[in-house]
XYZ file of C-alpha atoms in Angstrom:
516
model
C 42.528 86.048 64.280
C 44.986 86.346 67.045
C 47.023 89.871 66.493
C 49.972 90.467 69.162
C 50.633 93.916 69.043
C 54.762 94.583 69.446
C 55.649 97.903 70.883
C 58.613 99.290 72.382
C 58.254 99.353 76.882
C 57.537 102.255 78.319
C 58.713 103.643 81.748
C 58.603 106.743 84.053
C 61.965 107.631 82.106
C 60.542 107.448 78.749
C 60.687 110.451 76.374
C 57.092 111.730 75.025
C 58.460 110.520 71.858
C 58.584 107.252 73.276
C 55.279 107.106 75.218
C 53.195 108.329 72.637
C 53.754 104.117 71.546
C 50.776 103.726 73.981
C 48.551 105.790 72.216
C 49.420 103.699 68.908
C 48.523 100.466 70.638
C 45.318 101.765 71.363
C 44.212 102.756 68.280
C 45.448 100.022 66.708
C 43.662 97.487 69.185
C 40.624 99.492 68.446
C 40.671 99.157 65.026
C 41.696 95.528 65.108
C 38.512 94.866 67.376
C 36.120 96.733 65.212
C 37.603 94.600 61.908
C 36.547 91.093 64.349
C 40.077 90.305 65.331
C 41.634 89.942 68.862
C 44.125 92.547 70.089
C 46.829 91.280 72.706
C 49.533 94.182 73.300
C 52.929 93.066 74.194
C 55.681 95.119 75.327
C 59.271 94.416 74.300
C 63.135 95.608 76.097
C 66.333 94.590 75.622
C 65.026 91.358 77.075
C 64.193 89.988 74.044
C 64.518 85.594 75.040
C 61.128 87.391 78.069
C 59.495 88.819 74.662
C 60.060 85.616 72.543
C 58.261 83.449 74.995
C 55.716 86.012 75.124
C 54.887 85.160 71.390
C 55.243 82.054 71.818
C 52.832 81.782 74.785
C 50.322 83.905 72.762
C 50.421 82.408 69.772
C 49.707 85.066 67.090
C 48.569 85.002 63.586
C 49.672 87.563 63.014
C 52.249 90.245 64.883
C 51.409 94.024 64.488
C 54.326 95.803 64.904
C 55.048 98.783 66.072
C 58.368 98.948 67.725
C 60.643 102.074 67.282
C 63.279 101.722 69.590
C 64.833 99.630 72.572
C 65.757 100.693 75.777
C 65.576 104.477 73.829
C 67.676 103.918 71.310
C 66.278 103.859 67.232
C 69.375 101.996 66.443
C 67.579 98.482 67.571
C 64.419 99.438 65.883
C 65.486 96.277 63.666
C 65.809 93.544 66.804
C 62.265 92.832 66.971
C 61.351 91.684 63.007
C 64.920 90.399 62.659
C 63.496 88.127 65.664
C 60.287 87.426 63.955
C 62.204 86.486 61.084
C 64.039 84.056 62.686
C 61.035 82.546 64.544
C 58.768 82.471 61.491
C 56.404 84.570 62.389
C 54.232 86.784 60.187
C 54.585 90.909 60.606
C 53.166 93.700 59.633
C 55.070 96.732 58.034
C 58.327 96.979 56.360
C 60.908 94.135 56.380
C 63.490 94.211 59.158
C 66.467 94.916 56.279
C 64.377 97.450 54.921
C 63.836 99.080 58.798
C 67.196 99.100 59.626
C 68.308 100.249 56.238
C 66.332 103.144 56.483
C 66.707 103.913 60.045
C 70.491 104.643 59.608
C 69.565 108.013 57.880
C 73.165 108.525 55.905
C 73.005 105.028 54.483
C 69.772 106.034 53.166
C 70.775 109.245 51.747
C 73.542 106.743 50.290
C 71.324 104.515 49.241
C 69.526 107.505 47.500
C 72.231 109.152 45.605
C 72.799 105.903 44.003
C 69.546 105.075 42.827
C 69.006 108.712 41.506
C 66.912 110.184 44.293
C 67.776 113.805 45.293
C 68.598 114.262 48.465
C 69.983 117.168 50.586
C 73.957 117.506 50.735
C 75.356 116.202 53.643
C 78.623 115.386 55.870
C 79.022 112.588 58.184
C 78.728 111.132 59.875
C 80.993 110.903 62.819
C 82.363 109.350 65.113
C 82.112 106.720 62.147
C 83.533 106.729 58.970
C 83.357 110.264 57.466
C 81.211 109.939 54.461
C 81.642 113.070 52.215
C 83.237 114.446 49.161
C 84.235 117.480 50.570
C 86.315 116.200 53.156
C 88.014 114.244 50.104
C 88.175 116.182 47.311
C 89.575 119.877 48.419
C 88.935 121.337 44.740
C 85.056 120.960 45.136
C 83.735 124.372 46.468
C 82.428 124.317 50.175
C 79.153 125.077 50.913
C 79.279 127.332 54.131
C 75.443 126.790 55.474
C 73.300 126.943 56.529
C 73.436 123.322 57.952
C 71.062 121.017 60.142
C 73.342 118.779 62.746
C 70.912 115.454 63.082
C 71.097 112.133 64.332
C 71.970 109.265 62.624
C 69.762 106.549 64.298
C 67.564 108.598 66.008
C 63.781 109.894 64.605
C 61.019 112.114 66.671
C 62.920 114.893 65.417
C 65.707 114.842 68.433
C 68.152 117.103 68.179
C 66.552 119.789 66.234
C 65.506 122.466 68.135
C 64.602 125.265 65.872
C 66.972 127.958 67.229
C 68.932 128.088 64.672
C 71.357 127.103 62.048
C 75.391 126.610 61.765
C 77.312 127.757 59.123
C 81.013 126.474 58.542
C 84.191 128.253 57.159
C 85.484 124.856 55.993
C 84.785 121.093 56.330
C 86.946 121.140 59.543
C 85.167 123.298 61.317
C 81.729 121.514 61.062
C 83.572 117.976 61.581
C 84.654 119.354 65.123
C 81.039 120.601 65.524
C 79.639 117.161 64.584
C 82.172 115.309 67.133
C 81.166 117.893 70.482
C 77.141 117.288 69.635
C 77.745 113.250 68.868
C 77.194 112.218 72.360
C 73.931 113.671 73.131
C 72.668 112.796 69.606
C 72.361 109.285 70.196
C 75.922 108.788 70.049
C 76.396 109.429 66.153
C 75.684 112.644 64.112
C 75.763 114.076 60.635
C 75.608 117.542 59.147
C 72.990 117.747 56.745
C 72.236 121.833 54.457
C 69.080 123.201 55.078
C 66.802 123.177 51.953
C 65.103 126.939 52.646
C 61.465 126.485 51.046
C 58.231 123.954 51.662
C 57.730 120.837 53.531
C 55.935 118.087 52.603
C 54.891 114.749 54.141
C 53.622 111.795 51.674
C 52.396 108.675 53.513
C 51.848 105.555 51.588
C 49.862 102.445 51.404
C 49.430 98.989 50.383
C 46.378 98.108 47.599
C 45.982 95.042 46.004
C 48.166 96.478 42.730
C 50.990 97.898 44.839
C 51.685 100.976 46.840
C 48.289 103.822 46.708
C 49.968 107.402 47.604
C 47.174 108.673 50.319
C 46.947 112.734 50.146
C 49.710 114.831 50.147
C 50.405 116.977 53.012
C 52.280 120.257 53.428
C 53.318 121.919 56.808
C 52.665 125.034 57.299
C 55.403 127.539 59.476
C 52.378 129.775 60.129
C 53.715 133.236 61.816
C 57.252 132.073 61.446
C 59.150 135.465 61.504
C 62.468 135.730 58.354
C 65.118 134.330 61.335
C 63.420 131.900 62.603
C 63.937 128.441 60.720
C 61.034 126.482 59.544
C 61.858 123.170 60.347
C 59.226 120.656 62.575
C 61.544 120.391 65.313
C 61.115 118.470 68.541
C 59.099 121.125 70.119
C 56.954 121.302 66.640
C 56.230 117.439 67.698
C 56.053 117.014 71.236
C 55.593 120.195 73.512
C 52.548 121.302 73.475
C 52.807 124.604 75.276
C 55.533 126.031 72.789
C 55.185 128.190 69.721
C 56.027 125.777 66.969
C 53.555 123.194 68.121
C 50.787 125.234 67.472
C 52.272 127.271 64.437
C 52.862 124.098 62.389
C 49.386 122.782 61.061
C 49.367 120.809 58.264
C 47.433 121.124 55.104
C 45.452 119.148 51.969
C 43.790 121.490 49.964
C 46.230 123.163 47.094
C 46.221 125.175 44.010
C 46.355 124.347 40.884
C 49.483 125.574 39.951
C 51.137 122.779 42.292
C 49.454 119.945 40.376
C 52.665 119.467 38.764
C 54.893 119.379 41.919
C 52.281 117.188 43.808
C 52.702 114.523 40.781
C 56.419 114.617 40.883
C 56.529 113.944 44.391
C 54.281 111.240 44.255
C 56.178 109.695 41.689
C 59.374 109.965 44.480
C 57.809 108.903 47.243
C 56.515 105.332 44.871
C 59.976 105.237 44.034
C 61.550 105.431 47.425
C 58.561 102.232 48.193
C 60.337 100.224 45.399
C 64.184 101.188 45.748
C 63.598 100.553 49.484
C 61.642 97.531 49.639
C 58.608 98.948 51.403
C 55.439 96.758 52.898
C 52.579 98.070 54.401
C 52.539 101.458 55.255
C 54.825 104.275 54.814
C 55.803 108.521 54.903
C 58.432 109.788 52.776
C 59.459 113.724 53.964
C 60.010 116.202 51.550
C 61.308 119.682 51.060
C 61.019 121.752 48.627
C 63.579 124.715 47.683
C 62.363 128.031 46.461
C 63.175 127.291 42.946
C 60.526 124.283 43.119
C 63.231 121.657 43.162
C 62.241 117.991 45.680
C 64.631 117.013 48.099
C 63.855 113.717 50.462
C 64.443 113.996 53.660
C 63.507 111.022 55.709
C 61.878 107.586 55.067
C 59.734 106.400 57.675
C 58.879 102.948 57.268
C 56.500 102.343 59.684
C 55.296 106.046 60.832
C 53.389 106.448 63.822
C 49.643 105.518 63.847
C 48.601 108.100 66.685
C 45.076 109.411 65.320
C 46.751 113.035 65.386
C 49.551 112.215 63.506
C 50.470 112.619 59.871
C 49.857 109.308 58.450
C 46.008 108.983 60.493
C 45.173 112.628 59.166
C 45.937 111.379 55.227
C 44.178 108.038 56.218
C 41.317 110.588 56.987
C 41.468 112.838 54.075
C 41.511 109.820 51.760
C 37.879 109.084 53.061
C 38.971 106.034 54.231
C 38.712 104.815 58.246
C 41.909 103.869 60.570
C 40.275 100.132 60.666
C 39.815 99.948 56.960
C 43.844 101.283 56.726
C 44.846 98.618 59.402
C 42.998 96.156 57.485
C 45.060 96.690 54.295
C 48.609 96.616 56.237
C 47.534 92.885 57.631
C 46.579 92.125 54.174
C 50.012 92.897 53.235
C 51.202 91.257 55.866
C 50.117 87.920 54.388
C 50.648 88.862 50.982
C 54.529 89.299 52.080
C 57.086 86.892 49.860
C 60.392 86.028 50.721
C 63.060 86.434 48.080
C 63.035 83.272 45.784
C 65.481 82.315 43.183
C 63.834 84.027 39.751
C 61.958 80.723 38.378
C 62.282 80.329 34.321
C 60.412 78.338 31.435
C 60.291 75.128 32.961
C 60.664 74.010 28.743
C 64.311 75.449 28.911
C 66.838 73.005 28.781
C 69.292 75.067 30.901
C 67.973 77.694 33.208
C 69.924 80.373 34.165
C 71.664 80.001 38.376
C 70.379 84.225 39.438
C 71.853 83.834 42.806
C 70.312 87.148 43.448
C 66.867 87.751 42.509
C 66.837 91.022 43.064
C 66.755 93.798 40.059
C 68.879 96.851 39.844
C 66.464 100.007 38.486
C 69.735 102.692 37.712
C 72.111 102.208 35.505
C 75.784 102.028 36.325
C 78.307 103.511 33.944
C 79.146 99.813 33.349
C 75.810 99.656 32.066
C 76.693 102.305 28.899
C 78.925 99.429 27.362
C 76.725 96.788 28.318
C 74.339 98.039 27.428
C 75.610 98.176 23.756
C 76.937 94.896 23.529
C 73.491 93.545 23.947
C 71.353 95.307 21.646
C 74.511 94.937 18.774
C 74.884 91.252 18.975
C 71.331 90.448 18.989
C 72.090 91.522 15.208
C 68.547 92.370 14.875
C 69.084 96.514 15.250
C 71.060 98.829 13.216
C 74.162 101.048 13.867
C 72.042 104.360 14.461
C 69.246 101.835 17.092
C 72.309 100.782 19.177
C 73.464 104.613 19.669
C 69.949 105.186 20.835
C 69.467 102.613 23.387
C 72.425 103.544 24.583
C 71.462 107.601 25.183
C 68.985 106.378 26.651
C 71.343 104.909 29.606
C 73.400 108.388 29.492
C 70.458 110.015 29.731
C 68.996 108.122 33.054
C 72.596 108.668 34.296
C 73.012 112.295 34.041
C 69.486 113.340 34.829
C 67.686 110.765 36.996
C 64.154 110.614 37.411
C 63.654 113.984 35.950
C 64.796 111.652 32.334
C 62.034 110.293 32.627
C 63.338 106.929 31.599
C 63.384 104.200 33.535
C 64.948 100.712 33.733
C 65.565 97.156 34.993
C 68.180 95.546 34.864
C 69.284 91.714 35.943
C 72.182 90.220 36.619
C 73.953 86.749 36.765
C 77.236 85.764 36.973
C 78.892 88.941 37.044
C 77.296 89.954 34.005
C 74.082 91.823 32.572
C 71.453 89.280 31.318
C 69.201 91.616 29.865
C 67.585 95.175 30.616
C 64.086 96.684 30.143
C 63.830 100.389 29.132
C 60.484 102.180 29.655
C 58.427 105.492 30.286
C 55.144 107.178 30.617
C 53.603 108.009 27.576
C 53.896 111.583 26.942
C 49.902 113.314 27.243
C 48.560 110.699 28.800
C 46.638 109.731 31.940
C 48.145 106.021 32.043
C 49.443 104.523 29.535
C 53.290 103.685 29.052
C 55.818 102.404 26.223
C 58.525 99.923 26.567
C 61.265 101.449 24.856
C 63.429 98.659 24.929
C 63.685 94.590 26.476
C 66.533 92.790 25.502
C 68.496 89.803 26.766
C 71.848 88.497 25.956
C 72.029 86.233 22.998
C 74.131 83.725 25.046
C 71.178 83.360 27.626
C 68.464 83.591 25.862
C 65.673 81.166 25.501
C 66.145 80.400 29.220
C 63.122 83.078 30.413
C 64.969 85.799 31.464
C 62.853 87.922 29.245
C 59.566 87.045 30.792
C 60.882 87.935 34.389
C 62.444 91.028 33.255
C 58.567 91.801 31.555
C 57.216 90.316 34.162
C 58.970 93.103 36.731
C 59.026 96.011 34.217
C 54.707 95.358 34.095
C 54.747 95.518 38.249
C 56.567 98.564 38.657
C 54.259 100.323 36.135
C 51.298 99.105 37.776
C 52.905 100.347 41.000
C 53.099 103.635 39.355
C 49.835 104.018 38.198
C 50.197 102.482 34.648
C 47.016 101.310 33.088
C 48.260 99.922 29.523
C 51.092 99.001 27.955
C 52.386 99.335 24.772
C 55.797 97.898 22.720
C 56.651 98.487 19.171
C 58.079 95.916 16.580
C 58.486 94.579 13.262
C 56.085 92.767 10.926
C 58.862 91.439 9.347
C 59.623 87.110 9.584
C 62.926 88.057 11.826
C 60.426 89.471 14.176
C 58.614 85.996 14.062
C 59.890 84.915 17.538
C 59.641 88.395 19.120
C 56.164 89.192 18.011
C 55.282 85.343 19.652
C 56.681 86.135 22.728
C 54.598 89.376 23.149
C 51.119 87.108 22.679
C 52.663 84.638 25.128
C 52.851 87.001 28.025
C 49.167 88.149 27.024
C 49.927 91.314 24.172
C 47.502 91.760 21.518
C 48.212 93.529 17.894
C 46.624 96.723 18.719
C 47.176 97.802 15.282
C 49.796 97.448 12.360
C 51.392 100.378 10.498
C 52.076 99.185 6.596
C 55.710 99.993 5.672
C 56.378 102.017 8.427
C 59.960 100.806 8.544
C 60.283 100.011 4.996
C 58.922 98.790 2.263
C 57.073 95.416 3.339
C 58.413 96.382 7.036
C 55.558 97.664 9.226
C 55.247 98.467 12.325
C 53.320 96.386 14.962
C 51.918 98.083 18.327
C 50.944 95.867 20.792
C 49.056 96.390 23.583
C 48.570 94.849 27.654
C 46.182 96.296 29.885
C 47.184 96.285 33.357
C 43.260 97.124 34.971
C 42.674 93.525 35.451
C 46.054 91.859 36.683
């Protein structure tokens, strides 16, 4: 196959941030070569009608791309797949909403808070709209510092320097600081407080049964004296002759008394792949306070491919070669699917318009109520099983991941269809309940349960899941529920006698996920 290699143009002016592109192209043209394909870089400017001709002169199968910026500047890292949208051409990597969501780093930390992913505290950014509850609400108490001043658009670590830290009397003072630095920070800036502790970097990629988390990584801020912050600055990155560049090795090989924090942060950084709509490849930064408490940093969605970089070196400690990595990202590549209206039974006699197919995975408080209305008029549950699908919700929404309940939830029309609760099964390897699936007893019957199944079985496969297992009644009213279990492929793994009453037992059934 034809592969046209995208990647940003490179001058005399270009930053080593920038040039290092050229190293990317050739390792990816190697590895394309050695998996029988043919390699054809192609550079791209702001001159993008010169680089759609080029494509279309070429002819790809398939476009590799590894664009970061335009003309210097991350904020057009989205131009190029936006393009390739547009011209129908298959890419590799994240999605161009998904780049340029990501690439605006406070509308990811946004995008964070809301779907329960911790994230360091931050202000910003400026000279845009001022995004933070401190400048808002005067009764919260201020933070003084320290704090990191970063750029919103740009990545490579520019801006950070590692001298040092500022810390702020009052939101005021840190806004003015933000609006003097804003012009040499790509032209936008936010404040962001330093998490004091560990860093790590997880890079992630695509299998055949979702997102495989390669080997964690830490940094290490080897000979870093008490003043000096531990941060991978621009230096860290890109000057070779400087302390931090050789003071900052990474690392794979941990103790066992971080088994616990490694397995939380891979759960995070599968999480970010899902809420964020990752494809392909991806690194998800991480630091780590001194009390052992995960904060995400950064989400990289297509991070660089350089053999000495971050991604290549877990590649490597994975066992597995560059080409065989490449080889899975043009997999995914193909394997990509545009957003499609949800499809139903084709037996119901009035499907349900989803204008949106997308899920929602956190509740809203909306939800609480919603929630309840549901599982009460289905009239199959009783006073004291409506209160506890409902903690359930409060639960998620005061605690997050760290609930360790988690949801989907669909909409139409303005209103909740139905909702999925589930969770890892407490000492196991793999296995998972499903808490609760419900739908609306005005849409039922109209297969809205099936897709909500249907996406509640992905995501635990995504995550690792192995088996499946759901709980009901052996009672008749349970007639239709227990069918629609066998229908989507659940077998009676057993059946409890009486368990809920006298002639009401309980029914486990069971899905294993090894072979979908």
């Amino acid at each position: 196959m034809r592969v046209a290699i995208a990647h940003n143009a490179v001058t005399e002016a270009s930053t080593p941030d920038e040039r290092d592109v050229l190293t990317q192209v050739k390792a990816v043209s190697r590895a394309l070569i050695d998996l029988g394909h043919e390699a054809i870089p192609i550079a791209c400017d702001l001159d993008l009608a010169t680089f759609k001709r080029g494509i279309e002169r070429i002819k790809p199968g398939c476009v590799f791309n590894l664009v970061e910026s335009l003309d210097g500047r991350g904020q057009l890292i989205g131009l190029v797949p936006f393009l390739l949208d547009a011209m129908g051409i298959v890419y590799t990597g994240a999605p161009a909403a998904s780049i340029h969501l990501t690439s605006h780093k406070v509308t990811a930390k946004q995008k964070m808070r809301a779907a329960g992913l911790p994230t360091p505290k931050w202000i910003g950014p400026i000279p845009h709209e001022l995004c933070s509850r401190y400048a808002t609400d005067p009764t919260l108490p201020w933070p003084r510092g320290p704090w990191m001043i970063k750029s919103v658009w740009e990545h490579a670590s520019l801006g950070l320097s590692g001298d040092g830290f500022i810390s702020a009397e009052n939101p005021e003072d840190l806004i003015e600081r933000l609006h003097l630095q804003a012009a040499e920070l790509g032209g936008a800036c936010f404040a962001e407080m330093y998490i004091d502790g560990r860093e790590f970097n997880l890079s992630l990629l695509s299998g055949p049964d979702g997102p495989v988390v390669l080997p964690p990584a830490e940094i290490v801020f080897d000979g870093y004296q008490d003043n000096k912050p531990r941060i991978v600055c621009y230096r860290a990155k890109w000057d070779e002759t400087s302390f931090e560049y050789s003071h900052t090795p990474r690392r794979f090989d941990f103790p066992q008394a971080d088994e616990h924090l490694l397995t939380t942060l891979k759960q995070l950084a599968i999480r970010c792949w899902q809420v964020f709509g990752l494809r392909g490849y991806a690194r998800v930064d991480f630091r780590i306070d001194n009390d052992g408490h995960p904060f995400i940093l950064e989400i990289n969605t297509n991070p660089c491919l350089s053999p000495d970089a971050g991604f290549a070196a877990a590649v490597d400690r994975s066992g597995m070669a560059l080409d065989l990595a490449v080889k899975s990202i043009l997999k995914d590549a193909f394997g990509r699917k545009e957003a499609v209206p949800l499809r139903v039974s084709p037996c119901d006699p009035s499907p349900v318009s989803v204008s949106d197919p997308g899920f929602r995975y956190e509740p809203e408080p909306r939800d609480v109520e919603n929630v309840r209305h549901i599982i009460k008029t289905t009239g199959f549950f009783q006073p004291y099983e409506v209160d506890v699908a409902v903690e359930l919700v409060l639960e998620r929404l005061s605690k997050g991941p760290a609930s360790d309940y988690y949801f989907v939830f669909l909409d139409t029309d303005d209103r909740l269809a139905g909702y999925a609760c589930y969770g890892p099964v407490p000492c196991t390897a793999s296995s998972y309940d499903i808490y609760w699936i419900a739908v609306d007893p005005a849409l039922q019957r109209r297969g809205i349960g099936n897709v909500i199944l249907n996406e509640t079985e992905r995501l635990i496969r995504e995550a690792g899941g192995t088996r499946v297992y759901v709980d009901t009644s052996s009672s008749e009213t349970y007639d239709r529920t227990r069918a629609f279990y066998q229908k989507c492929g659940y077998g009676f793994a057993s059946i409890l006698e009486d368990f809920y009453a006298p002639g009401d037992g309980k029914v486990v059934c069971c899905k294993s996920l090894i072979s979908q």
